[in-house]
Tab-separated table of C-alpha atoms in Angstrom:
chain	number	residue	atom	x	y	z
A	1	MET	CA	46.263	-123.748	-19.380
A	2	GLN	CA	47.112	-120.810	-17.961
A	3	ASN	CA	49.265	-119.772	-20.439
A	4	SER	CA	46.492	-120.229	-23.359
A	5	ILE	CA	43.912	-117.896	-20.973
A	6	LEU	CA	46.948	-115.300	-20.968
A	7	TYR	CA	47.522	-115.856	-25.183
A	8	THR	CA	43.711	-115.448	-25.508
A	9	LEU	CA	44.084	-111.952	-23.744
A	10	ILE	CA	47.233	-110.746	-25.615
A	11	SER	CA	45.281	-111.858	-28.994
A	12	SER	CA	42.032	-109.442	-27.565
A	13	VAL	CA	43.920	-106.253	-27.064
A	14	LEU	CA	46.055	-107.051	-30.222
A	15	LYS	CA	42.249	-106.964	-32.301
A	16	ARG	CA	40.647	-104.250	-29.657
A	17	THR	CA	42.884	-101.780	-31.149
A	18	ASP	CA	43.998	-99.950	-34.894
A	19	LYS	CA	47.272	-98.734	-33.491
A	20	ASP	CA	50.866	-99.425	-35.048
A	21	TYR	CA	51.803	-100.716	-32.155
A	22	VAL	CA	50.923	-102.584	-29.026
A	23	ILE	CA	52.945	-102.320	-25.169
A	24	ILE	CA	51.819	-104.621	-22.753
A	25	ALA	CA	53.768	-104.590	-19.325
A	26	ILE	CA	54.063	-107.401	-17.149
A	27	ASP	CA	55.326	-106.903	-13.315
A	28	GLY	CA	55.476	-108.765	-10.388
A	29	PRO	CA	57.693	-110.131	-7.521
A	30	SER	CA	60.844	-111.487	-8.386
A	31	GLY	CA	60.579	-115.677	-8.990
A	32	ALA	CA	57.064	-114.500	-10.140
A	33	GLY	CA	57.513	-116.178	-14.023
A	34	LYS	CA	57.314	-113.087	-15.843
A	35	THR	CA	60.364	-113.604	-17.535
A	36	ALA	CA	59.433	-116.895	-18.250
A	37	PHE	CA	56.326	-116.197	-19.653
A	38	ALA	CA	57.643	-113.051	-21.856
A	39	LYS	CA	59.428	-115.781	-23.757
A	40	SER	CA	56.910	-118.074	-24.065
A	41	ILE	CA	54.510	-115.112	-25.449
A	42	LYS	CA	58.277	-114.277	-28.057
A	43	GLU	CA	57.579	-118.436	-29.092
A	44	ASN	CA	53.985	-117.516	-29.856
A	45	PHE	CA	53.468	-114.481	-30.987
A	46	ASP	CA	55.340	-112.033	-33.133
A	47	CYS	CA	56.873	-109.545	-30.638
A	48	ASN	CA	59.409	-107.756	-29.108
A	49	VAL	CA	60.502	-107.963	-25.474
A	50	PHE	CA	61.667	-105.666	-23.290
A	51	HIS	CA	63.659	-106.813	-19.577
A	52	MET	CA	63.186	-104.207	-16.865
A	53	ASP	CA	66.344	-105.657	-15.362
A	54	ASP	CA	68.064	-104.026	-18.164
A	55	PHE	CA	67.089	-100.811	-17.467
A	56	PHE	CA	68.434	-100.645	-12.968
A	57	LEU	CA	69.966	-97.624	-11.692
A	58	ALA	CA	73.814	-97.424	-12.393
A	59	PRO	CA	75.754	-96.496	-8.846
A	60	GLU	CA	76.369	-93.154	-9.957
A	61	ARG	CA	72.580	-92.260	-9.773
A	62	LYS	CA	72.047	-94.197	-6.823
A	63	THR	CA	71.653	-91.290	-4.231
A	64	ASP	CA	69.448	-91.482	-0.911
A	65	GLU	CA	66.712	-89.696	-2.185
A	66	ARG	CA	66.047	-91.363	-5.511
A	67	LEU	CA	66.237	-94.846	-3.632
A	68	SER	CA	63.469	-93.351	-0.976
A	69	THR	CA	61.257	-93.382	-3.882
A	70	PRO	CA	59.262	-96.773	-4.419
A	71	GLY	CA	60.738	-98.002	-7.383
A	72	GLY	CA	63.334	-95.411	-7.591
A	73	ASN	CA	66.145	-97.708	-8.516
A	74	VAL	CA	65.217	-98.440	-12.431
A	75	ASP	CA	65.990	-96.067	-14.742
A	76	TRP	CA	62.551	-95.466	-16.204
A	77	GLU	CA	64.081	-92.099	-17.284
A	78	ARG	CA	66.498	-94.542	-19.795
A	79	PHE	CA	63.719	-97.109	-20.637
A	80	ASN	CA	61.057	-93.913	-21.816
A	81	GLU	CA	64.006	-92.086	-23.723
A	82	GLN	CA	65.831	-95.432	-25.151
A	83	VAL	CA	62.292	-97.605	-25.966
A	84	ILE	CA	59.457	-96.348	-25.344
A	85	ASP	CA	59.970	-93.206	-27.622
A	86	LYS	CA	61.211	-95.186	-29.668
A	87	ILE	CA	58.236	-98.084	-30.041
A	88	LYS	CA	56.748	-94.832	-30.758
A	89	THR	CA	58.312	-93.998	-34.188
A	90	GLY	CA	57.784	-96.887	-36.000
A	91	GLU	CA	61.745	-97.373	-36.428
A	92	SER	CA	64.651	-99.545	-35.884
A	93	PHE	CA	66.297	-98.058	-32.629
A	94	THR	CA	68.716	-99.500	-30.294
A	95	TYR	CA	69.219	-99.608	-26.587
A	96	ASP	CA	71.836	-99.853	-24.150
A	97	ILE	CA	71.684	-102.591	-21.504
A	98	TYR	CA	72.967	-102.538	-17.940
A	99	HIS	CA	74.534	-104.995	-16.754
A	100	CYS	CA	74.551	-105.064	-12.775
A	101	LYS	CA	77.304	-107.856	-12.237
A	102	THR	CA	79.564	-105.183	-14.156
A	103	ASN	CA	78.146	-102.232	-12.984
A	104	ASP	CA	78.348	-100.873	-17.061
A	105	TYR	CA	76.675	-100.626	-20.531
A	106	ALA	CA	78.720	-103.042	-22.053
A	107	THR	CA	76.327	-104.145	-24.693
A	108	SER	CA	73.325	-102.788	-26.509
A	109	LYS	CA	70.524	-104.330	-28.788
A	110	ILE	CA	69.209	-103.479	-31.627
A	111	VAL	CA	65.486	-103.426	-31.943
A	112	THR	CA	63.097	-103.929	-35.165
A	113	PRO	CA	59.491	-102.643	-35.169
A	114	LYS	CA	57.018	-105.053	-34.252
A	115	ARG	CA	53.323	-104.184	-33.407
A	116	LEU	CA	53.144	-106.372	-30.096
A	117	ASN	CA	55.549	-104.966	-27.573
A	118	ILE	CA	55.698	-107.096	-24.196
A	119	VAL	CA	58.210	-104.892	-21.383
A	120	GLU	CA	58.331	-107.490	-18.419
A	121	GLY	CA	59.984	-107.072	-15.254
A	122	VAL	CA	59.707	-105.376	-11.491
A	123	TYR	CA	59.212	-101.922	-12.020
A	124	ALA	CA	57.289	-102.678	-15.456
A	125	MET	CA	54.248	-100.466	-14.282
A	126	HIS	CA	56.690	-97.759	-12.789
A	127	PRO	CA	53.701	-94.598	-12.500
A	128	GLU	CA	56.526	-92.929	-14.931
A	129	LEU	CA	55.421	-95.590	-17.633
A	130	ILE	CA	52.290	-96.913	-16.368
A	131	ASP	CA	50.235	-94.433	-18.848
A	132	ASN	CA	51.911	-96.235	-22.149
A	133	TYR	CA	50.707	-99.305	-22.377
A	134	GLU	CA	47.757	-101.127	-23.673
A	135	TYR	CA	47.303	-103.697	-21.211
A	136	LYS	CA	48.569	-104.467	-17.765
A	137	ILE	CA	49.500	-108.031	-16.286
A	138	PHE	CA	50.612	-108.507	-12.973
A	139	PHE	CA	52.036	-111.938	-11.881
A	140	ASP	CA	52.311	-112.671	-8.067
A	141	VAL	CA	53.736	-115.427	-6.189
A	142	SER	CA	53.735	-116.828	-2.543
A	143	ARG	CA	56.835	-115.242	-0.420
A	144	GLU	CA	57.454	-119.166	0.403
A	145	LYS	CA	57.573	-119.858	-3.592
A	146	GLN	CA	59.449	-116.670	-4.486
A	147	LEU	CA	62.395	-117.871	-2.114
A	148	ASP	CA	62.264	-121.207	-3.334
A	149	ARG	CA	62.616	-120.116	-6.832
A	150	ILE	CA	65.096	-117.445	-6.145
A	151	LEU	CA	67.010	-120.266	-4.712
A	152	LYS	CA	67.085	-122.432	-7.832
A	153	ARG	CA	67.902	-119.906	-9.943
A	154	SER	CA	70.561	-118.203	-7.677
A	155	SER	CA	72.577	-119.078	-4.788
A	156	GLU	CA	71.938	-119.004	-1.233
A	157	LYS	CA	74.388	-115.570	-1.245
A	158	MET	CA	72.171	-114.441	-3.960
A	159	LEU	CA	69.343	-115.456	-2.371
A	160	GLU	CA	70.398	-113.717	1.107
A	161	ARG	CA	71.184	-110.540	-1.153
A	162	TYR	CA	67.308	-110.183	-2.714
A	163	VAL	CA	65.905	-110.982	1.023
A	164	LYS	CA	67.414	-108.612	2.836
A	165	GLU	CA	67.732	-105.769	-0.912
A	166	TRP	CA	65.656	-106.457	-3.599
A	167	ILE	CA	62.364	-107.728	-1.930
A	168	PRO	CA	62.074	-104.975	0.172
A	169	LEU	CA	62.397	-102.546	-2.373
A	170	GLU	CA	60.217	-104.600	-4.594
A	171	ASP	CA	57.295	-104.345	-1.783
A	172	LYS	CA	57.969	-100.661	-1.095
A	173	TYR	CA	57.099	-100.070	-5.149
A	174	PHE	CA	54.213	-102.668	-5.041
A	175	GLU	CA	52.244	-100.773	-1.628
A	176	ALA	CA	53.204	-97.232	-3.078
A	177	CYS	CA	52.317	-97.696	-6.320
A	178	LYS	CA	49.173	-100.246	-5.881
A	179	SER	CA	50.605	-102.598	-9.076
A	180	ARG	CA	47.967	-105.186	-7.539
A	181	LYS	CA	45.047	-102.934	-8.783
A	182	ILE	CA	45.939	-101.186	-11.398
A	183	ALA	CA	46.852	-104.191	-13.473
A	184	ASP	CA	44.121	-105.335	-15.976
A	185	PHE	CA	44.889	-108.275	-14.848
A	186	SER	CA	46.362	-110.566	-11.858
A	187	PHE	CA	47.720	-114.422	-12.035
A	188	ASP	CA	48.918	-116.073	-9.109
A	189	THR	CA	52.013	-118.272	-10.202
A	190	THR	CA	52.597	-120.055	-6.831
A	191	ARG	CA	51.181	-123.266	-8.537
A	192	ALA	CA	51.450	-122.473	-11.913
A	193	PHE	CA	55.623	-123.388	-13.061
């Protein structure tokens, strides 16, 4: 039911514009279901999906000043350069995938141009990226359900890291950037998946 509503929204966005490319952002807390929904979109639409997890900031760029800025732990500069600017050309391109576990860019991805482009993940609606989107969707989730989902997909050790490190950074970003308010559509996934 929820997916059909969101599919209808995406279809209407595609119909409303005559642009050669459409970029839709899906932002929200870890564990809200953004990646699962993006996968579902890809199964139902001819589109590219870009994951903000591939664009976390490399350790050498993690200065105190950068990390004190809301959303500062995402490499929005590289995302703009390697993805957004390239989508606008209408030509095939390649971007580097950053791996947090190994702290390197061990792989890259070749992208064939498609009209529909989905950007999913925490920080997708970063202020330095927001003007590139035709539509912005925010997935929300209760903290209890969020922690339950993170534990199920990870380990207790990783959950502890989320609680101490990543969730506070996300919360700071959502509050400072008013992500829930600037979204065109907000969806609470607490009971959805």
